[in-house]
Amino acid sequence: MRTSSALRPVDRFTRYLPLVGVAALLVACSRPEPAPEPVRSVKLMTVGVSPLEAQVEYAGEVRARIESRLGFRVAGKIIKRQAELGQRVKAGDVLAQLDPKDYQLATEAARAQVAAAATQRDLAAADFKRYAALKDQNFISGAELERRDTTLKAAQATLDQARAQLASQGNQAEYTRLVADASGVITGIDAEPGQVVSAGTPVVRIAQDGARDVVFVVPEDKVGLMAVGQEVMVRGWSGGDSIAGKVREVAASADASTRTFQVKVAIDRAESPALGATVYVTPKALSHAGTPAIKLPTSALRQEGQATAVWVYDPASSTVKSQVIQIATADGNEAVVASGLAPGMQVVSTGVHVLSPGQKVTVYQQKYAPAPASTAQQATNSVAPASSAGASAAAAAASASAK
């Protein structure tokens, strides 16, 4: 039996098979090199100073300077109400009426007491006259005449008291009619016929003719800037010319529920809007219109922790870096920057959330100018007839195939 020193091909493949497997395993475990990060294109804006445009406005309401809540001076049941909401009344017009029967009966009783007191006074006067004649004849003493004089004076006092009571009852009966004490407009109804009210309960509200006020409220952080005599501009909700007014009154305490302070502005009645109309009030003391400031669109802002930041472009290295800024307020849809930027800086205006510090970027350049509105309209008009013609042809082909 001979042994050959040469290896067969199958034995060679079997010999190197483990090495091939190890190489394949190493290739599979190795990570591919990451692709280079693409250079992003960004839109830039140059920081500049421009005047503020937004103004502080508050919603207000036109009211009468004097608005009274009228009620009966006596208690009773309302049997009639002549006043209606929005009705114009004059001084002396009857607004409502109570049932006067009880007060009429009390007046009759007081009148009877006056008659009785007058009779007693007349009797005492006649008695005193008779005793005075007897005293002249020395038939009675002076003390007896003095007693008759005292009786006469007491009867006279009782008569005066009864007359005063009659006058008071007459007034009570007259108070069953609620009368307007000034000309104006009925702005509210607080009681209806058939309702029993006590003395002083409000029945109607009347806005008296005369001066008009615009009433609005301001928050606590703005009330310190409001003072009596300041100029205010008022414009109607539905438009029209603005009206000049002056602050007449600033509330000394805040409203219990809203925690706001009421401000009243005096305006010219001849130019004032309708009573109860909604208006917009612009206090000049709170207006910053025209003040130069740095403004940025909200798309340029991003949140960096608890601070607000923007991306500032460095033209030397074509990279961006983060810059923390302070926002003072808003001017329309733009943010007003208090600090952190200077005029002339270039800031990324869009796509700020996909950038990182030191990232290389390119400046976006608009290739095509937007088409004018007239050109776009002509293109739309030319496409519309072509679409209509295509639709008609398609309908005709479908009808032919159906036949």
Short mmCIF file of C-alpha atoms in Angstrom, two decimals:
data_model
loop_
_atom_site.label_atom_id
_atom_site.label_comp_id
_atom_site.label_asym_id
_atom_site.label_seq_id
_atom_site.Cartn_x
_atom_site.Cartn_y
_atom_site.Cartn_z
CA MET A 1 0.00 0.00 0.00
CA ARG A 2 1.46 3.36 -1.08
CA THR A 3 0.95 6.71 0.57
CA SER A 4 0.88 9.76 -1.72
CA SER A 5 2.42 13.01 -0.49
CA ALA A 6 0.15 15.15 -2.71
CA LEU A 7 -3.22 16.33 -1.28
CA ARG A 8 -6.38 16.09 -3.20
CA PRO A 9 -8.32 19.29 -4.10
CA VAL A 10 -11.11 18.44 -1.72
CA ASP A 11 -8.69 18.07 1.14
CA ARG A 12 -7.18 21.49 0.37
CA PHE A 13 -10.56 23.21 0.46
CA THR A 14 -11.38 21.52 3.71
CA ARG A 15 -8.08 22.65 5.16
CA TYR A 16 -8.63 26.38 4.43
CA LEU A 17 -12.36 26.45 5.20
CA PRO A 18 -11.95 27.64 8.83
CA LEU A 19 -9.78 30.53 7.69
CA VAL A 20 -12.40 31.63 5.19
CA GLY A 21 -15.10 31.54 7.85
CA VAL A 22 -13.06 33.67 10.27
CA ALA A 23 -12.38 36.25 7.54
CA ALA A 24 -16.08 36.43 6.65
CA LEU A 25 -16.97 36.87 10.32
CA LEU A 26 -14.49 39.74 10.70
CA VAL A 27 -15.86 41.46 7.62
CA ALA A 28 -19.42 41.13 8.93
CA CYS A 29 -18.52 42.56 12.35
CA SER A 30 -16.67 45.62 11.07
CA ARG A 31 -18.80 48.85 10.97
CA PRO A 32 -18.96 50.84 7.77
CA GLU A 33 -17.59 54.34 7.93
CA PRO A 34 -20.34 56.95 8.46
CA ALA A 35 -21.25 59.05 5.50
CA PRO A 36 -20.10 62.66 5.75
CA GLU A 37 -22.76 65.02 7.06
CA PRO A 38 -24.29 67.04 4.23
CA VAL A 39 -23.72 70.75 4.12
CA ARG A 40 -27.08 72.33 4.84
CA SER A 41 -28.39 75.41 3.11
CA VAL A 42 -29.87 78.07 5.41
CA LYS A 43 -31.72 81.33 4.98
CA LEU A 44 -30.11 84.31 6.64
CA MET A 45 -31.37 87.68 7.74
CA THR A 46 -29.29 90.69 8.73
CA VAL A 47 -30.09 92.09 12.17
CA GLY A 48 -31.28 95.68 11.98
CA VAL A 49 -33.20 98.29 13.96
CA SER A 50 -36.80 99.10 13.00
CA PRO A 51 -39.60 100.98 14.77
CA LEU A 52 -42.20 99.13 16.80
CA GLU A 53 -45.66 98.97 15.25
CA ALA A 54 -47.88 97.15 17.71
CA GLN A 55 -49.84 99.17 20.27
CA VAL A 56 -51.47 98.18 23.53
CA GLU A 57 -55.25 98.13 23.11
CA TYR A 58 -58.00 97.32 25.57
CA ALA A 59 -61.64 96.58 24.91
CA GLY A 60 -63.98 99.07 26.53
CA GLU A 61 -67.66 99.97 26.69
CA VAL A 62 -69.41 103.31 26.28
CA ARG A 63 -71.48 104.11 29.38
CA ALA A 64 -73.35 107.06 30.77
CA ARG A 65 -71.45 108.96 33.41
CA ILE A 66 -74.46 108.74 35.71
CA GLU A 67 -76.45 105.50 35.68
CA SER A 68 -79.09 105.30 38.42
CA ARG A 69 -80.87 102.28 39.87
CA LEU A 70 -84.36 103.51 40.67
CA GLY A 71 -86.62 101.83 43.23
CA PHE A 72 -89.77 102.57 45.22
CA ARG A 73 -89.41 104.44 48.50
CA VAL A 74 -92.09 102.22 50.03
CA ALA A 75 -92.79 98.50 49.99
CA GLY A 76 -95.60 96.88 48.05
CA LYS A 77 -96.73 94.78 45.10
CA ILE A 78 -95.99 96.00 41.58
CA ILE A 79 -99.21 96.16 39.58
CA LYS A 80 -97.90 97.93 36.49
CA ARG A 81 -94.58 98.71 34.79
CA GLN A 82 -94.62 101.31 32.04
CA ALA A 83 -90.86 101.35 31.38
CA GLU A 84 -89.37 99.04 28.76
CA LEU A 85 -85.77 98.19 28.01
CA GLY A 86 -84.18 100.75 25.68
CA GLN A 87 -87.06 103.22 26.09
CA ARG A 88 -86.19 106.91 26.25
CA VAL A 89 -87.90 108.70 29.14
CA LYS A 90 -88.12 112.25 30.39
CA ALA A 91 -88.04 113.64 33.90
CA GLY A 92 -91.44 113.10 35.53
CA ASP A 93 -92.48 110.07 33.44
CA VAL A 94 -94.07 107.25 35.46
CA LEU A 95 -91.93 104.12 35.21
CA ALA A 96 -93.84 101.68 37.47
CA GLN A 97 -96.63 101.60 40.03
CA LEU A 98 -97.40 99.75 43.29
CA ASP A 99 -100.78 98.75 44.64
CA PRO A 100 -101.83 101.98 46.49
CA LYS A 101 -104.87 100.65 48.43
CA ASP A 102 -103.15 100.22 51.78
CA TYR A 103 -101.56 103.65 51.56
CA GLN A 104 -104.85 105.25 50.53
CA LEU A 105 -106.56 103.71 53.57
CA ALA A 106 -103.76 104.97 55.81
CA THR A 107 -104.23 108.44 54.33
CA GLU A 108 -107.96 108.34 55.08
CA ALA A 109 -107.22 107.29 58.65
CA ALA A 110 -104.78 110.17 59.05
CA ARG A 111 -107.36 112.57 57.66
CA ALA A 112 -109.89 111.35 60.23
CA GLN A 113 -107.36 111.90 63.00
CA VAL A 114 -106.90 115.46 61.80
CA ALA A 115 -110.66 116.03 61.97
CA ALA A 116 -110.83 114.60 65.50
CA ALA A 117 -107.90 116.70 66.65
CA ALA A 118 -109.44 119.81 65.14
CA THR A 119 -112.67 119.17 67.02
CA GLN A 120 -110.80 118.75 70.30
CA ARG A 121 -108.87 121.93 69.65
CA ASP A 122 -112.08 123.88 68.90
CA LEU A 123 -113.66 122.55 72.08
CA ALA A 124 -110.63 123.53 74.13
CA ALA A 125 -110.62 127.00 72.53
CA ALA A 126 -114.30 127.55 73.35
CA ASP A 127 -113.75 126.34 76.91
CA PHE A 128 -110.80 128.68 77.36
CA LYS A 129 -112.85 131.62 76.03
CA ARG A 130 -115.66 130.93 78.45
CA TYR A 131 -113.31 130.64 81.44
CA ALA A 132 -111.57 133.81 80.42
CA ALA A 133 -114.89 135.68 80.64
CA LEU A 134 -115.50 134.22 84.10
CA LYS A 135 -112.06 135.30 85.21
CA ASP A 136 -112.81 138.85 84.12
CA GLN A 137 -115.81 138.76 86.45
CA ASN A 138 -113.68 137.26 89.24
CA PHE A 139 -115.81 134.10 89.37
CA ILE A 140 -112.77 131.78 88.98
CA SER A 141 -109.18 131.91 90.00
CA GLY A 142 -106.23 132.57 87.71
CA ALA A 143 -104.98 128.98 88.20
CA GLU A 144 -108.17 127.57 86.73
CA LEU A 145 -107.80 129.76 83.66
CA GLU A 146 -104.21 128.60 83.24
CA ARG A 147 -105.36 124.97 83.25
CA ARG A 148 -107.79 125.74 80.43
CA ASP A 149 -105.01 127.48 78.51
CA THR A 150 -102.78 124.43 78.87
CA THR A 151 -105.57 122.20 77.61
CA LEU A 152 -105.99 124.44 74.56
CA LYS A 153 -102.27 124.33 73.77
CA ALA A 154 -102.20 120.52 74.06
CA ALA A 155 -105.18 120.24 71.72
CA GLN A 156 -103.45 122.51 69.21
CA ALA A 157 -100.28 120.38 69.37
CA THR A 158 -102.32 117.22 68.79
CA LEU A 159 -103.90 118.86 65.76
CA ASP A 160 -100.48 119.83 64.36
CA GLN A 161 -99.26 116.27 64.86
CA ALA A 162 -102.28 114.82 63.08
CA ARG A 163 -101.79 117.20 60.16
CA ALA A 164 -98.11 116.19 59.85
CA GLN A 165 -99.12 112.54 59.93
CA LEU A 166 -101.63 113.18 57.15
CA ALA A 167 -98.96 114.85 55.03
CA SER A 168 -96.61 111.93 55.60
CA GLN A 169 -99.25 109.41 54.62
CA GLY A 170 -100.03 111.46 51.55
CA ASN A 171 -96.38 111.23 50.54
CA GLN A 172 -96.39 107.48 51.16
CA ALA A 173 -99.32 107.11 48.78
CA GLU A 174 -97.52 109.24 46.20
CA TYR A 175 -94.42 107.08 46.51
CA THR A 176 -96.36 104.14 45.05
CA ARG A 177 -95.63 105.72 41.64
CA LEU A 178 -92.00 105.37 40.47
CA VAL A 179 -91.12 108.54 38.56
CA ALA A 180 -88.00 109.28 36.50
CA ASP A 181 -85.98 112.03 38.13
CA ALA A 182 -83.97 112.81 34.96
CA SER A 183 -84.15 112.25 31.22
CA GLY A 184 -82.32 109.21 29.86
CA VAL A 185 -82.54 105.70 28.48
CA ILE A 186 -83.74 102.58 30.30
CA THR A 187 -80.77 100.20 30.37
CA GLY A 188 -82.08 97.50 32.68
CA ILE A 189 -85.22 95.98 34.20
CA ASP A 190 -84.83 94.38 37.63
CA ALA A 191 -88.46 93.73 38.65
CA GLU A 192 -91.68 92.63 36.96
CA PRO A 193 -95.41 93.22 37.63
CA GLY A 194 -96.77 90.97 40.36
CA GLN A 195 -93.51 91.01 42.29
CA VAL A 196 -93.53 92.19 45.91
CA VAL A 197 -90.60 94.50 46.58
CA SER A 198 -89.29 96.18 49.68
CA ALA A 199 -88.39 99.84 49.94
CA GLY A 200 -85.27 100.66 47.93
CA THR A 201 -85.22 97.48 45.83
CA PRO A 202 -83.95 98.38 42.31
CA VAL A 203 -86.70 98.17 39.72
CA VAL A 204 -85.24 99.88 36.64
CA ARG A 205 -81.86 101.26 35.61
CA ILE A 206 -81.67 104.51 33.72
CA ALA A 207 -78.64 106.01 31.97
CA GLN A 208 -79.04 109.73 32.30
CA ASP A 209 -78.48 112.04 29.37
CA GLY A 210 -75.27 114.01 29.50
CA ALA A 211 -71.58 113.17 29.57
CA ARG A 212 -70.35 109.77 28.40
CA ASP A 213 -67.47 107.63 29.65
CA VAL A 214 -65.50 104.77 28.14
CA VAL A 215 -64.90 102.12 30.79
CA PHE A 216 -62.16 99.50 30.49
CA VAL A 217 -59.88 97.50 32.80
CA VAL A 218 -56.09 97.19 32.97
CA PRO A 219 -53.96 94.52 34.71
CA GLU A 220 -52.09 95.17 37.90
CA ASP A 221 -48.72 95.67 36.20
CA LYS A 222 -50.10 98.51 34.04
CA VAL A 223 -52.27 100.43 36.50
CA GLY A 224 -49.22 102.28 37.86
CA LEU A 225 -48.71 103.89 34.45
CA MET A 226 -52.27 105.25 34.32
CA ALA A 227 -52.99 108.67 35.80
CA VAL A 228 -55.88 111.11 35.75
CA GLY A 229 -55.62 113.53 32.83
CA GLN A 230 -53.64 111.25 30.47
CA GLU A 231 -54.64 111.24 26.81
CA VAL A 232 -56.35 108.17 25.36
CA MET A 233 -57.43 107.35 21.82
CA VAL A 234 -60.77 105.58 21.34
CA ARG A 235 -61.93 103.94 18.13
CA GLY A 236 -65.13 102.08 17.41
CA TRP A 237 -65.24 98.31 17.02
CA SER A 238 -66.82 98.69 13.58
CA GLY A 239 -64.26 101.28 12.43
CA GLY A 240 -64.52 105.00 11.93
CA ASP A 241 -62.42 107.91 13.11
CA SER A 242 -60.63 107.81 16.44
CA ILE A 243 -61.87 109.97 19.32
CA ALA A 244 -59.59 111.71 21.78
CA GLY A 245 -60.36 111.32 25.47
CA LYS A 246 -58.77 111.82 28.87
CA VAL A 247 -58.55 109.54 31.87
CA ARG A 248 -61.10 110.74 34.41
CA GLU A 249 -60.89 108.09 37.10
CA VAL A 250 -58.63 105.15 38.03
CA ALA A 251 -59.95 102.60 40.51
CA ALA A 252 -58.14 102.58 43.84
CA SER A 253 -58.62 98.82 44.37
CA ALA A 254 -58.75 95.77 42.13
CA ASP A 255 -61.88 93.85 41.26
CA ALA A 256 -62.37 90.95 43.65
CA SER A 257 -62.85 88.33 40.92
CA THR A 258 -60.75 89.51 37.95
CA ARG A 259 -58.02 91.35 39.92
CA THR A 260 -58.03 94.13 37.34
CA PHE A 261 -58.41 97.88 37.82
CA GLN A 262 -61.23 99.86 36.22
CA VAL A 263 -60.39 103.01 34.30
CA LYS A 264 -62.91 105.62 33.12
CA VAL A 265 -62.17 107.91 30.18
CA ALA A 266 -64.18 111.06 29.50
CA ILE A 267 -65.10 111.62 25.84
CA ASP A 268 -67.10 114.22 23.96
CA ARG A 269 -70.74 113.19 23.92
CA ALA A 270 -71.27 114.66 20.44
CA GLU A 271 -68.65 112.30 18.98
CA SER A 272 -69.21 109.29 21.23
CA PRO A 273 -70.49 106.00 19.79
CA ALA A 274 -73.87 104.65 20.78
CA LEU A 275 -74.52 103.92 24.43
CA GLY A 276 -73.28 100.41 25.26
CA ALA A 277 -71.10 100.15 22.12
CA THR A 278 -67.83 98.21 22.25
CA VAL A 279 -64.72 100.28 21.52
CA TYR A 280 -60.95 99.86 21.49
CA VAL A 281 -58.94 102.04 23.86
CA THR A 282 -55.26 102.90 23.25
CA PRO A 283 -53.62 104.66 26.20
CA LYS A 284 -50.72 106.80 24.99
CA ALA A 285 -48.86 106.18 28.24
CA LEU A 286 -48.69 102.45 27.41
CA SER A 287 -47.88 102.85 23.70
CA HIS A 288 -44.34 102.22 22.39
CA ALA A 289 -45.13 102.69 18.71
CA GLY A 290 -42.21 104.20 16.80
CA THR A 291 -39.58 103.15 19.35
CA PRO A 292 -36.54 101.66 17.55
CA ALA A 293 -35.86 98.02 18.42
CA ILE A 294 -34.35 94.81 17.08
CA LYS A 295 -37.03 92.40 15.88
CA LEU A 296 -36.79 88.77 14.77
CA PRO A 297 -39.35 86.37 13.30
CA THR A 298 -40.41 83.60 15.64
CA SER A 299 -39.02 81.01 13.20
CA ALA A 300 -35.49 82.18 14.10
CA LEU A 301 -35.91 81.42 17.80
CA ARG A 302 -35.15 78.14 19.52
CA GLN A 303 -35.06 76.92 23.10
CA GLU A 304 -31.69 76.16 24.64
CA GLY A 305 -32.35 74.84 28.11
CA GLN A 306 -34.22 77.57 29.94
CA ALA A 307 -32.95 80.32 27.62
CA THR A 308 -33.88 81.53 24.15
CA ALA A 309 -31.16 81.38 21.50
CA VAL A 310 -30.54 81.94 17.78
CA TRP A 311 -27.94 80.72 15.30
CA VAL A 312 -25.43 83.42 14.26
CA TYR A 313 -23.66 82.91 10.93
CA ASP A 314 -19.88 83.36 10.70
CA PRO A 315 -19.04 84.27 7.08
CA ALA A 316 -15.31 83.66 7.59
CA SER A 317 -15.72 79.95 8.39
CA SER A 318 -19.22 79.44 6.91
CA THR A 319 -20.35 77.95 10.24
CA VAL A 320 -23.03 78.78 12.76
CA LYS A 321 -22.76 79.32 16.50
CA SER A 322 -25.42 79.56 19.20
CA GLN A 323 -26.19 82.96 20.69
CA VAL A 324 -28.40 83.37 23.79
CA ILE A 325 -30.74 86.39 23.63
CA GLN A 326 -33.30 88.10 25.85
CA ILE A 327 -36.85 88.67 24.58
CA ALA A 328 -38.54 91.87 25.78
CA THR A 329 -41.99 91.61 24.23
CA ALA A 330 -43.82 90.85 21.00
CA ASP A 331 -44.55 93.21 18.13
CA GLY A 332 -47.25 91.57 16.05
CA ASN A 333 -45.79 88.26 14.81
CA GLU A 334 -42.21 89.25 15.62
CA ALA A 335 -40.21 89.05 18.83
CA VAL A 336 -38.49 92.15 20.20
CA VAL A 337 -34.93 91.43 21.33
CA ALA A 338 -33.76 93.16 24.49
CA SER A 339 -30.13 92.01 24.44
CA GLY A 340 -27.77 89.49 22.85
CA LEU A 341 -27.68 90.82 19.28
CA ALA A 342 -26.21 93.82 17.53
CA PRO A 343 -27.14 95.40 14.19
CA GLY A 344 -25.23 93.88 11.30
CA MET A 345 -25.16 90.30 12.60
CA GLN A 346 -26.50 87.56 10.32
CA VAL A 347 -29.00 85.19 11.91
CA VAL A 348 -30.49 81.95 10.57
CA SER A 349 -34.18 82.65 10.04
CA THR A 350 -35.55 79.15 9.25
CA GLY A 351 -34.61 75.53 9.93
CA VAL A 352 -32.96 76.28 13.26
CA HIS A 353 -33.85 72.92 14.84
CA VAL A 354 -31.65 70.82 12.47
CA LEU A 355 -28.39 72.68 13.08
CA SER A 356 -25.61 72.09 15.59
CA PRO A 357 -22.86 74.34 16.95
CA GLY A 358 -19.96 74.74 14.52
CA GLN A 359 -21.84 73.10 11.66
CA LYS A 360 -20.79 74.17 8.18
CA VAL A 361 -23.61 75.65 6.12
CA THR A 362 -24.20 77.38 2.83
CA VAL A 363 -26.31 80.46 2.25
CA TYR A 364 -29.54 79.75 0.41
CA GLN A 365 -29.92 81.70 -2.80
CA GLN A 366 -33.33 81.93 -4.43
CA LYS A 367 -32.97 80.78 -8.04
CA TYR A 368 -36.27 81.97 -9.42
CA ALA A 369 -38.10 85.14 -8.58
CA PRO A 370 -41.77 84.66 -7.71
CA ALA A 371 -44.09 85.21 -10.66
CA PRO A 372 -46.15 88.38 -10.57
CA ALA A 373 -49.78 88.01 -9.59
CA SER A 374 -50.96 89.01 -13.09
CA THR A 375 -48.80 86.34 -14.74
CA ALA A 376 -50.04 83.69 -12.35
CA GLN A 377 -53.63 84.68 -13.02
CA GLN A 378 -53.08 84.47 -16.80
CA ALA A 379 -51.56 81.01 -16.41
CA THR A 380 -54.54 79.90 -14.33
CA ASN A 381 -56.96 81.26 -16.92
CA SER A 382 -55.11 79.49 -19.76
CA VAL A 383 -55.07 76.17 -17.93
CA ALA A 384 -58.77 76.32 -17.10
CA PRO A 385 -60.05 76.30 -20.76
CA ALA A 386 -57.61 73.52 -21.65
CA SER A 387 -58.88 71.43 -18.77
CA SER A 388 -62.46 72.08 -19.81
CA ALA A 389 -61.65 71.03 -23.42
CA GLY A 390 -59.94 67.86 -22.20
CA ALA A 391 -62.91 67.01 -20.04
CA SER A 392 -65.30 67.47 -22.99
CA ALA A 393 -63.18 65.24 -25.23
CA ALA A 394 -63.07 62.54 -22.60
CA ALA A 395 -66.85 62.69 -22.20
CA ALA A 396 -67.34 62.36 -26.00
CA ALA A 397 -65.02 59.34 -26.19
CA ALA A 398 -66.83 57.64 -23.34
CA SER A 399 -70.19 58.19 -25.08
CA ALA A 400 -68.87 56.73 -28.39
CA SER A 401 -67.51 53.63 -26.68
CA ALA A 402 -70.83 53.07 -24.95
CA LYS A 403 -72.62 53.07 -28.29
#
